Short mmCIF file of C-alpha atoms in Angstrom, two decimals:
data_model
loop_
_atom_site.label_atom_id
_atom_site.label_comp_id
_atom_site.label_asym_id
_atom_site.label_seq_id
_atom_site.Cartn_x
_atom_site.Cartn_y
_atom_site.Cartn_z
CA UNK Z 1089 140.45 114.13 96.97
CA UNK Z 1090 140.81 116.44 93.96
CA UNK Z 1091 139.16 119.88 94.22
CA UNK Z 1092 138.61 122.39 91.45
CA UNK Z 1093 138.04 125.99 92.53
CA UNK Z 1094 136.50 128.41 90.04
CA UNK Z 1095 138.04 131.77 90.87
CA UNK Z 1096 141.37 133.00 92.21
CA UNK Z 1097 140.41 135.78 94.64
CA UNK Z 1098 140.89 135.92 98.39
CA UNK Z 1099 138.09 133.48 99.16
CA UNK Z 1100 139.33 131.01 96.52
CA UNK Z 1101 142.90 131.07 97.84
CA UNK Z 1102 141.82 130.82 101.49
CA UNK Z 1103 139.78 127.70 100.72
CA UNK Z 1104 142.56 126.34 98.51
CA UNK Z 1105 145.15 126.75 101.29
CA UNK Z 1106 142.94 124.88 103.71
CA UNK Z 1107 142.27 122.04 101.27
CA UNK Z 1108 146.00 121.61 100.57
CA UNK Z 1109 146.72 121.68 104.31
CA UNK Z 1110 144.16 118.88 104.70
CA UNK Z 1111 146.06 116.78 102.15
CA UNK Z 1112 143.94 117.38 99.07
CA UNK Z 1113 144.97 118.29 95.52
CA UNK Z 1114 143.64 121.64 94.32
CA UNK Z 1115 143.47 123.36 90.94
CA UNK Z 1116 142.58 127.06 90.97
CA UNK Z 1117 140.78 128.04 87.78
CA UNK Z 1118 140.94 131.44 86.10
CA UNK Z 1119 139.73 132.86 82.81
CA UNK Z 1120 143.19 132.85 81.24
CA UNK Z 1121 146.47 131.15 82.09
CA UNK Z 1122 148.22 134.44 82.83
CA UNK Z 1123 146.72 134.96 86.29
CA UNK Z 1124 149.27 136.42 88.68
CA UNK Z 1125 147.31 135.66 91.86
CA UNK Z 1126 146.98 132.01 90.85
CA UNK Z 1127 150.64 131.73 89.82
CA UNK Z 1128 151.74 133.23 93.14
CA UNK Z 1129 149.48 130.84 95.02
CA UNK Z 1130 150.89 127.82 93.17
CA UNK Z 1131 154.38 129.03 94.03
CA UNK Z 1132 153.71 128.82 97.75
CA UNK Z 1133 151.20 125.94 97.84
CA UNK Z 1134 153.68 123.15 97.07
CA UNK Z 1135 153.17 120.10 94.89
CA UNK Z 1136 149.43 119.77 95.62
CA UNK Z 1137 148.55 123.20 94.25
CA UNK Z 1138 147.86 123.71 90.56
CA UNK Z 1139 146.52 126.41 88.28
CA UNK Z 1140 144.58 126.18 85.06
CA UNK Z 1141 141.70 127.60 83.08
CA UNK Z 1142 138.15 127.41 84.41
CA UNK Z 1143 137.69 124.29 82.26
CA UNK Z 1144 140.91 122.66 83.46
CA UNK Z 1145 140.01 123.29 87.11
CA UNK Z 1146 136.48 121.94 86.59
CA UNK Z 1147 137.74 118.84 84.78
CA UNK Z 1148 140.35 118.25 87.50
CA UNK Z 1149 138.01 118.48 90.47
CA UNK Z 1150 135.96 115.59 91.84
CA UNK Z 1151 134.31 118.33 93.92
CA UNK Z 1152 134.01 121.92 92.66
CA UNK Z 1153 133.67 125.23 94.47
CA UNK Z 1154 132.49 128.45 92.85
CA UNK Z 1155 134.38 131.37 94.39
CA UNK Z 1156 133.85 133.89 91.58
CA UNK Z 1157 131.66 136.96 92.25
CA UNK Z 1158 127.97 136.07 91.94
CA UNK Z 1159 127.55 138.56 89.11
CA UNK Z 1160 129.85 136.53 86.81
CA UNK Z 1161 129.39 133.03 88.27
CA UNK Z 1162 127.15 131.56 85.57
CA UNK Z 1163 129.38 132.90 82.81
CA UNK Z 1164 132.51 131.50 84.50
CA UNK Z 1165 130.83 128.10 84.93
CA UNK Z 1166 129.77 128.09 81.27
CA UNK Z 1167 133.43 128.61 80.41
CA UNK Z 1168 134.26 125.74 82.78
CA UNK Z 1169 131.98 123.52 80.70
CA UNK Z 1170 128.72 121.85 81.66
CA UNK Z 1171 130.28 118.46 80.87
CA UNK Z 1172 132.82 119.02 83.67
CA UNK Z 1173 130.12 119.92 86.19
CA UNK Z 1174 127.65 117.10 85.51
CA UNK Z 1175 127.15 114.71 88.42
CA UNK Z 1176 129.56 116.63 90.66
CA UNK Z 1177 129.03 118.41 93.96
CA UNK Z 1178 129.29 122.12 93.11
CA UNK Z 1179 129.54 124.32 96.20
CA UNK Z 1180 128.56 127.94 95.54
CA UNK Z 1181 130.09 130.53 97.87
CA UNK Z 1182 129.19 133.64 95.90
CA UNK Z 1183 127.27 136.87 96.53
CA UNK Z 1184 125.95 138.96 93.60
CA UNK Z 1185 126.97 142.40 94.86
CA UNK Z 1186 126.59 145.39 92.56
CA UNK Z 1187 126.68 149.10 93.23
CA UNK Z 1188 123.15 150.53 93.24
CA UNK Z 1189 121.93 153.87 91.87
CA UNK Z 1190 122.70 155.66 95.15
CA UNK Z 1191 126.19 154.15 95.44
CA UNK Z 1192 125.26 151.56 98.05
CA UNK Z 1193 125.82 147.85 97.54
CA UNK Z 1194 122.80 145.98 96.21
CA UNK Z 1195 122.15 142.47 94.90
CA UNK Z 1196 121.43 141.22 91.38
CA UNK Z 1197 119.64 138.80 91.27
CA UNK Z 1198 117.54 139.24 94.40
CA UNK Z 1199 114.19 138.47 96.01
CA UNK Z 1200 112.67 136.14 93.37
CA UNK Z 1201 115.93 134.51 92.28
CA UNK Z 1202 119.51 133.95 93.43
CA UNK Z 1203 122.88 132.97 92.04
CA UNK Z 1204 122.54 129.53 93.61
CA UNK Z 1205 119.27 128.93 91.76
CA UNK Z 1206 120.63 130.32 88.50
CA UNK Z 1207 123.58 127.95 88.63
CA UNK Z 1208 121.30 124.98 89.38
CA UNK Z 1209 118.92 125.91 86.53
CA UNK Z 1210 121.76 126.45 84.05
CA UNK Z 1211 123.53 123.21 85.03
CA UNK Z 1212 120.74 120.81 86.04
CA UNK Z 1213 123.14 117.86 86.26
CA UNK Z 1214 125.37 119.57 88.82
CA UNK Z 1215 124.61 119.04 92.52
CA UNK Z 1216 124.58 122.66 93.69
CA UNK Z 1217 124.89 123.48 97.40
CA UNK Z 1218 124.97 127.06 98.65
CA UNK Z 1219 127.08 127.69 101.73
CA UNK Z 1220 129.83 129.87 103.25
CA UNK Z 1221 128.61 133.09 101.58
CA UNK Z 1222 127.58 134.51 104.96
CA UNK Z 1223 130.95 135.17 106.60
CA UNK Z 1224 134.46 136.46 106.01
CA UNK Z 1225 137.08 134.16 104.45
CA UNK Z 1226 139.36 133.64 107.49
CA UNK Z 1227 136.38 132.34 109.50
CA UNK Z 1228 135.30 129.94 106.73
CA UNK Z 1229 138.29 127.71 107.37
CA UNK Z 1230 138.90 128.49 111.06
CA UNK Z 1231 135.66 128.87 113.05
CA UNK Z 1232 137.62 128.63 116.33
CA UNK Z 1233 138.70 132.26 115.75
CA UNK Z 1234 135.37 133.05 117.45
CA UNK Z 1235 134.41 131.62 120.83
CA UNK Z 1236 131.66 129.03 121.19
CA UNK Z 1237 128.95 127.99 118.77
CA UNK Z 1238 128.19 130.06 115.70
CA UNK Z 1239 126.45 129.00 112.57
CA UNK Z 1240 126.68 128.22 108.88
CA UNK Z 1241 123.84 127.47 106.50
CA UNK Z 1242 123.37 125.10 103.57
CA UNK Z 1243 120.72 125.06 100.85
CA UNK Z 1244 120.43 122.61 97.96
CA UNK Z 1245 118.14 120.14 96.25
CA UNK Z 1246 120.18 116.99 96.86
CA UNK Z 1247 120.34 115.61 100.40
CA UNK Z 1248 123.49 113.57 99.78
CA UNK Z 1249 125.26 116.59 98.27
CA UNK Z 1250 124.37 118.61 101.38
CA UNK Z 1251 125.63 115.82 103.64
CA UNK Z 1252 128.94 115.72 101.74
CA UNK Z 1253 129.16 119.52 102.08
CA UNK Z 1254 128.57 119.29 105.82
CA UNK Z 1255 131.34 116.67 106.02
CA UNK Z 1256 133.74 118.96 104.13
CA UNK Z 1257 132.82 121.84 106.46
CA UNK Z 1258 133.50 119.46 109.35
CA UNK Z 1259 137.06 119.04 108.09
CA UNK Z 1260 137.34 122.86 108.15
CA UNK Z 1261 136.39 122.81 111.86
CA UNK Z 1262 132.60 123.21 111.75
CA UNK Z 1263 130.70 120.69 113.90
CA UNK Z 1264 127.75 119.28 111.91
CA UNK Z 1265 125.28 120.62 114.48
CA UNK Z 1266 126.48 124.18 113.80
CA UNK Z 1267 125.35 123.89 110.17
CA UNK Z 1268 121.68 124.79 109.64
CA UNK Z 1269 119.87 123.25 106.67
CA UNK Z 1270 117.67 125.90 105.01
CA UNK Z 1271 116.07 123.46 102.57
CA UNK Z 1272 116.20 123.38 98.79
CA UNK Z 1273 118.26 125.67 96.57
CA UNK Z 1274 115.66 128.46 96.78
CA UNK Z 1275 117.08 128.95 100.29
CA UNK Z 1276 120.03 130.59 98.49
CA UNK Z 1277 117.80 133.69 98.14
CA UNK Z 1278 117.59 134.04 101.90
CA UNK Z 1279 121.33 133.48 102.31
CA UNK Z 1280 122.35 135.99 99.61
CA UNK Z 1281 119.84 138.57 100.92
CA UNK Z 1282 121.69 138.63 104.24
CA UNK Z 1283 124.62 140.38 102.58
CA UNK Z 1284 123.32 143.99 102.98
CA UNK Z 1285 122.76 143.22 106.68
CA UNK Z 1286 126.24 141.72 106.97
CA UNK Z 1287 127.78 144.86 105.45
CA UNK Z 1288 125.88 147.10 107.91
CA UNK Z 1289 126.96 144.90 110.81
CA UNK Z 1290 130.59 145.08 109.69
CA UNK Z 1291 130.26 148.86 109.89
CA UNK Z 1292 128.66 148.71 113.33
CA UNK Z 1293 131.16 146.20 114.74
CA UNK Z 1294 134.26 147.68 113.07
CA UNK Z 1295 135.41 144.22 111.99
CA UNK Z 1296 134.51 141.55 109.43
CA UNK Z 1297 135.34 138.85 111.97
CA UNK Z 1298 131.90 138.15 113.33
CA UNK Z 1299 129.25 135.56 112.69
CA UNK Z 1300 125.65 134.69 113.38
CA UNK Z 1301 124.62 132.62 116.35
CA UNK Z 1302 121.06 132.02 117.47
CA UNK Z 1303 119.13 131.91 120.68
CA UNK Z 1304 116.16 129.57 120.52
CA UNK Z 1305 113.24 128.78 122.82
CA UNK Z 1306 113.77 125.45 124.61
CA UNK N 578 103.19 158.93 127.88
CA UNK N 579 100.58 158.70 125.12
CA UNK N 580 101.24 156.21 122.32
CA UNK N 581 99.41 155.89 119.01
CA UNK N 582 99.71 152.56 117.24
CA UNK N 583 98.82 152.38 113.55
CA UNK N 584 97.41 148.89 113.05
CA UNK N 585 95.42 146.42 115.12
CA UNK N 586 97.02 143.05 114.32
CA UNK N 587 98.91 140.71 116.61
CA UNK N 588 102.06 142.84 116.70
CA UNK N 589 100.04 146.02 117.39
CA UNK N 590 98.12 144.42 120.27
CA UNK N 591 101.24 142.81 121.78
CA UNK N 592 103.00 146.18 121.88
CA UNK N 593 99.83 147.88 123.12
CA UNK N 594 99.47 145.41 126.00
CA UNK N 595 103.05 146.03 127.05
CA UNK N 596 102.70 149.81 126.90
CA UNK N 597 99.53 149.71 129.02
CA UNK N 598 101.25 147.39 131.51
CA UNK N 599 104.05 149.96 131.75
CA UNK N 600 101.52 152.66 132.68
CA UNK N 601 101.11 154.39 129.33
CA UNK N 602 97.98 155.46 127.47
CA UNK N 603 97.50 153.75 124.11
CA UNK N 604 95.19 154.32 121.14
CA UNK N 605 95.07 151.58 118.53
CA UNK N 606 94.28 152.99 115.10
CA UNK N 607 92.38 151.20 112.36
CA UNK N 608 90.97 152.21 108.98
CA UNK N 609 87.38 152.32 110.23
CA UNK N 610 85.79 152.49 113.67
CA UNK N 611 84.18 149.05 113.28
CA UNK N 612 87.32 147.02 113.99
CA UNK N 613 86.52 143.93 116.06
CA UNK N 614 90.10 143.18 117.05
CA UNK N 615 90.55 146.72 118.35
CA UNK N 616 87.20 146.70 120.17
CA UNK N 617 88.05 143.38 121.84
CA UNK N 618 91.46 144.73 122.85
CA UNK N 619 89.92 147.86 124.39
CA UNK N 620 87.52 145.62 126.31
CA UNK N 621 90.36 143.84 128.11
CA UNK N 622 92.94 146.64 128.25
CA UNK N 623 91.21 148.75 130.89
CA UNK N 624 90.94 152.50 131.11
CA UNK N 625 94.30 153.20 129.43
CA UNK N 626 93.39 151.45 126.17
CA UNK N 627 91.54 153.27 123.41
CA UNK N 628 90.56 152.74 119.81
CA UNK N 629 90.14 155.16 116.97
CA UNK N 630 90.80 155.80 113.32
CA UNK N 631 94.35 155.98 111.98
CA UNK N 632 94.07 159.77 112.27
CA UNK N 633 92.73 159.68 115.83
CA UNK N 634 95.50 157.32 116.95
CA UNK N 635 98.16 159.46 115.28
CA UNK N 636 96.77 162.66 116.78
CA UNK N 637 96.59 161.02 120.22
CA UNK N 638 100.14 159.69 120.32
CA UNK N 639 103.17 161.67 121.47
CA UNK N 640 105.07 158.69 120.05
CA UNK N 641 103.75 156.62 117.14
CA UNK N 642 104.37 153.03 116.07
CA UNK N 643 103.57 151.65 112.64
CA UNK N 644 102.43 148.04 112.99
CA UNK N 645 100.56 147.75 109.69
CA UNK N 646 101.96 145.42 106.98
CA UNK N 647 104.77 147.11 105.06
CA UNK N 648 102.81 146.84 101.83
CA UNK N 649 100.11 149.24 103.10
CA UNK N 650 102.12 151.28 105.60
CA UNK N 651 102.50 154.48 103.57
CA UNK N 652 98.82 154.48 102.64
CA UNK N 653 97.79 153.94 106.28
CA UNK N 654 100.07 156.77 107.41
CA UNK N 655 98.66 159.08 104.74
CA UNK N 656 95.22 158.35 106.20
CA UNK N 657 96.67 159.10 109.65
CA UNK N 658 97.62 162.55 108.36
CA UNK N 659 101.08 164.06 107.85
CA UNK N 660 100.14 166.85 110.28
CA UNK N 661 99.79 164.26 113.07
CA UNK N 662 103.21 162.72 112.32
CA UNK N 663 105.28 165.90 112.02
CA UNK N 664 107.96 166.25 114.68
CA UNK N 665 107.07 162.93 116.31
CA UNK N 666 109.10 159.77 116.82
CA UNK N 667 107.55 157.24 114.41
CA UNK N 668 108.79 153.70 115.03
CA UNK N 669 108.32 151.42 112.01
CA UNK N 670 108.00 147.69 112.77
CA UNK N 671 106.79 146.54 109.37
CA UNK N 672 107.93 144.05 106.72
CA UNK N 673 106.69 144.33 103.11
CA UNK N 674 105.91 140.66 102.49
CA UNK N 675 104.14 139.68 99.29
CA UNK N 676 103.66 136.32 97.61
CA UNK N 677 106.04 135.97 94.67
CA UNK N 678 105.38 134.35 91.29
CA UNK N 679 106.40 130.90 92.55
CA UNK N 680 104.25 131.16 95.70
CA UNK N 681 107.14 131.96 98.04
CA UNK N 682 107.22 135.07 100.20
CA UNK N 683 109.12 137.97 98.69
CA UNK N 684 109.59 141.66 99.54
CA UNK N 685 108.26 144.80 97.83
CA UNK N 686 110.09 147.18 98.06
CA UNK N 687 113.49 145.52 98.26
CA UNK N 688 117.20 145.98 97.56
CA UNK N 689 117.26 149.64 96.48
CA UNK N 690 114.48 150.84 98.78
CA UNK N 691 112.58 149.85 101.92
CA UNK N 692 109.39 150.66 103.77
CA UNK N 693 111.36 152.58 106.36
CA UNK N 694 112.85 154.83 103.69
CA UNK N 695 109.51 155.27 101.91
CA UNK N 696 107.88 156.42 105.13
CA UNK N 697 110.72 158.85 105.84
CA UNK N 698 110.57 160.27 102.28
CA UNK N 699 106.78 160.60 102.34
CA UNK N 700 106.76 162.24 105.80
CA UNK N 701 110.03 164.19 106.02
CA UNK N 702 109.00 165.88 109.26
CA UNK N 703 108.48 162.58 111.07
CA UNK N 704 111.44 161.08 112.96
CA UNK N 705 111.37 157.54 111.55
CA UNK N 706 113.22 154.74 113.33
CA UNK N 707 113.14 151.16 112.04
CA UNK N 708 113.28 148.44 114.68
CA UNK N 709 111.63 145.25 115.97
CA UNK N 710 110.82 143.90 112.48
CA UNK N 711 113.36 141.10 112.92
CA UNK N 712 111.66 138.90 115.51
CA UNK N 713 108.34 137.41 116.60
CA UNK N 714 105.92 139.53 118.64
CA UNK N 715 106.17 137.73 122.02
CA UNK N 716 109.94 138.29 122.05
CA UNK N 717 109.59 141.99 121.20
CA UNK N 718 108.21 142.75 124.64
CA UNK N 719 109.81 139.90 126.62
CA UNK N 720 113.40 139.21 125.53
CA UNK N 721 113.99 137.10 128.66
CA UNK N 722 112.02 134.31 126.93
CA UNK N 723 115.41 133.45 125.41
CA UNK N 724 118.53 132.90 127.50
CA UNK N 725 121.41 135.36 127.49
CA UNK N 726 122.22 138.17 125.10
CA UNK N 727 120.47 138.43 121.77
CA UNK N 728 120.08 141.45 119.56
CA UNK N 729 117.84 144.09 118.11
CA UNK N 730 118.70 146.66 115.47
CA UNK N 731 117.79 150.29 114.89
CA UNK N 732 118.15 152.46 111.81
CA UNK N 733 117.15 156.09 111.41
CA UNK N 734 118.39 159.54 110.45
CA UNK N 735 117.91 161.25 113.82
CA UNK N 736 120.26 160.32 116.66
CA UNK N 737 117.93 161.59 119.39
CA UNK N 738 115.00 159.64 117.92
CA UNK N 739 117.12 156.49 117.97
CA UNK N 740 118.16 157.14 121.57
CA UNK N 741 114.52 157.55 122.59
CA UNK N 742 113.71 154.30 120.77
CA UNK N 743 116.49 152.48 122.61
CA UNK N 744 115.09 153.84 125.90
CA UNK N 745 111.61 152.55 125.02
CA UNK N 746 113.10 149.16 124.12
CA UNK N 747 114.88 149.26 127.48
CA UNK N 748 111.50 149.52 129.20
CA UNK N 749 110.49 146.38 127.24
CA UNK N 750 113.48 144.54 128.75
CA UNK N 751 116.20 145.13 126.14
CA UNK N 752 119.51 146.35 127.59
CA UNK N 753 120.84 149.25 125.49
CA UNK N 754 123.99 147.29 124.66
CA UNK N 755 121.89 144.57 123.00
CA UNK N 756 120.59 147.10 120.46
CA UNK N 757 122.86 147.49 117.41
CA UNK N 758 122.76 150.80 115.53
CA UNK N 759 122.84 150.13 111.77
CA UNK N 760 123.10 153.79 110.83
CA UNK N 761 120.70 155.95 108.85
CA UNK N 762 117.28 154.94 107.58
CA UNK N 763 118.77 153.17 104.53
CA UNK N 764 119.71 150.48 107.07
CA UNK N 765 116.03 149.55 106.95
CA UNK N 766 116.81 147.77 103.65
CA UNK N 767 119.19 145.41 105.38
CA UNK N 768 116.72 144.79 108.22
CA UNK N 769 113.75 144.11 105.94
CA UNK N 770 115.86 141.87 103.68
CA UNK N 771 116.50 139.54 106.61
CA UNK N 772 112.87 138.43 106.49
CA UNK N 773 113.31 135.63 103.89
CA UNK N 774 116.15 134.27 106.02
CA UNK N 775 114.02 134.53 109.16
CA UNK N 776 111.23 132.54 107.47
CA UNK N 777 113.67 129.81 106.42
CA UNK N 778 115.11 129.66 109.94
CA UNK N 779 111.63 129.36 111.41
CA UNK N 780 111.15 126.30 109.20
CA UNK N 781 114.51 124.84 110.21
CA UNK N 782 114.02 125.49 113.95
CA UNK N 783 110.32 124.57 114.05
CA UNK N 784 109.56 127.67 116.12
CA UNK N 785 109.28 131.44 115.66
CA UNK N 786 110.80 131.97 119.10
CA UNK N 787 114.40 132.51 118.13
CA UNK N 788 116.60 135.53 117.63
CA UNK N 789 119.93 136.65 116.30
CA UNK N 790 122.99 136.86 118.45
CA UNK N 791 126.56 137.41 117.29
CA UNK N 792 130.02 136.15 117.98
CA UNK N 793 132.70 138.75 117.38
CA UNK N 794 136.47 138.74 117.32
CA UNK N 795 137.93 140.27 120.48
#
């Protein structure tokens, strides 16, 4: 399968490495062609790793992943071109973190909107699924780094797009029953609003390598 | 010990029942004296259960708990009287849920502020600790309803006040090592912002009887 990844940061390259290791073709997309992180990644990824503009990555991919920061995601996807997103599964991994007035990390948008919803509104023909924004990159592609069951979440308007996302996550090592469906794309609000909690927990635990699990009544 | 609980709803009465069962004296506080829920609770609580105004409950308690909705908490505590809060541990259990423009539940305040912080700012002489707002009332006082370790969180500016809160939670059945310290009272933002996620999870699980646990790297 051909994947286009919008973004070239740590999350983008971690996902790209995993996709190449699974036998897929990947194009990392950046604003301009002179992106050192992307060039370095292509140098070590082998023949299945490519680099291009946002538009080239979006055109290349049969499935797309947004790994830009949530604050610039819509703008980056506009540059990618609505015509390259239409009809495609578009997996959004982003969090819209901004520094607040007191120096702490806050979210924008928040509460009555989310990046996932903004992307879906701006590109109504894309099949947007929010997932993977709730944990650190190494765990995204290697859940066995933690012992036992822990959980991911998906939100999106299209059931088939969510099922395809769950299948992709399965190839990353996530059993389908570990992935909790939070409903339509408005569930992205809930998922993005966990980020302040995640940051506090990272401070309390002294590591980013942790994840949510749940105890439920039986 | 004498406890004053601000509020007479389900959470207030669940906590009050547990405190009476543990041998404490409890006054439930309401806006007016003609509160049917409080009167009914006093009728079944026995000699250790009392009812009064917000001010009477706050004056009565050596330790206070705010179990009013987060949207009215500051107003209720003003009615309780700053002079009855000064120097006391004030445990805030509230969430500021309001219906948003699209009918979904949202938070006010959110993101750059929280109810916990508002209470601490408004009553600087109170020792405010945020906890217990992250799970359903029956679990607050009976964590053994779920199997194995699951977690609570505390946030507050005063280390001794947090330690006393952890001890109280211990008497409810929560081992101290299950209680995660999220730092100063600004951690209340993170804890309150989990509420939209909690509501989505309740929908996905089909029960409110669930709680967070964590897997961590070792």
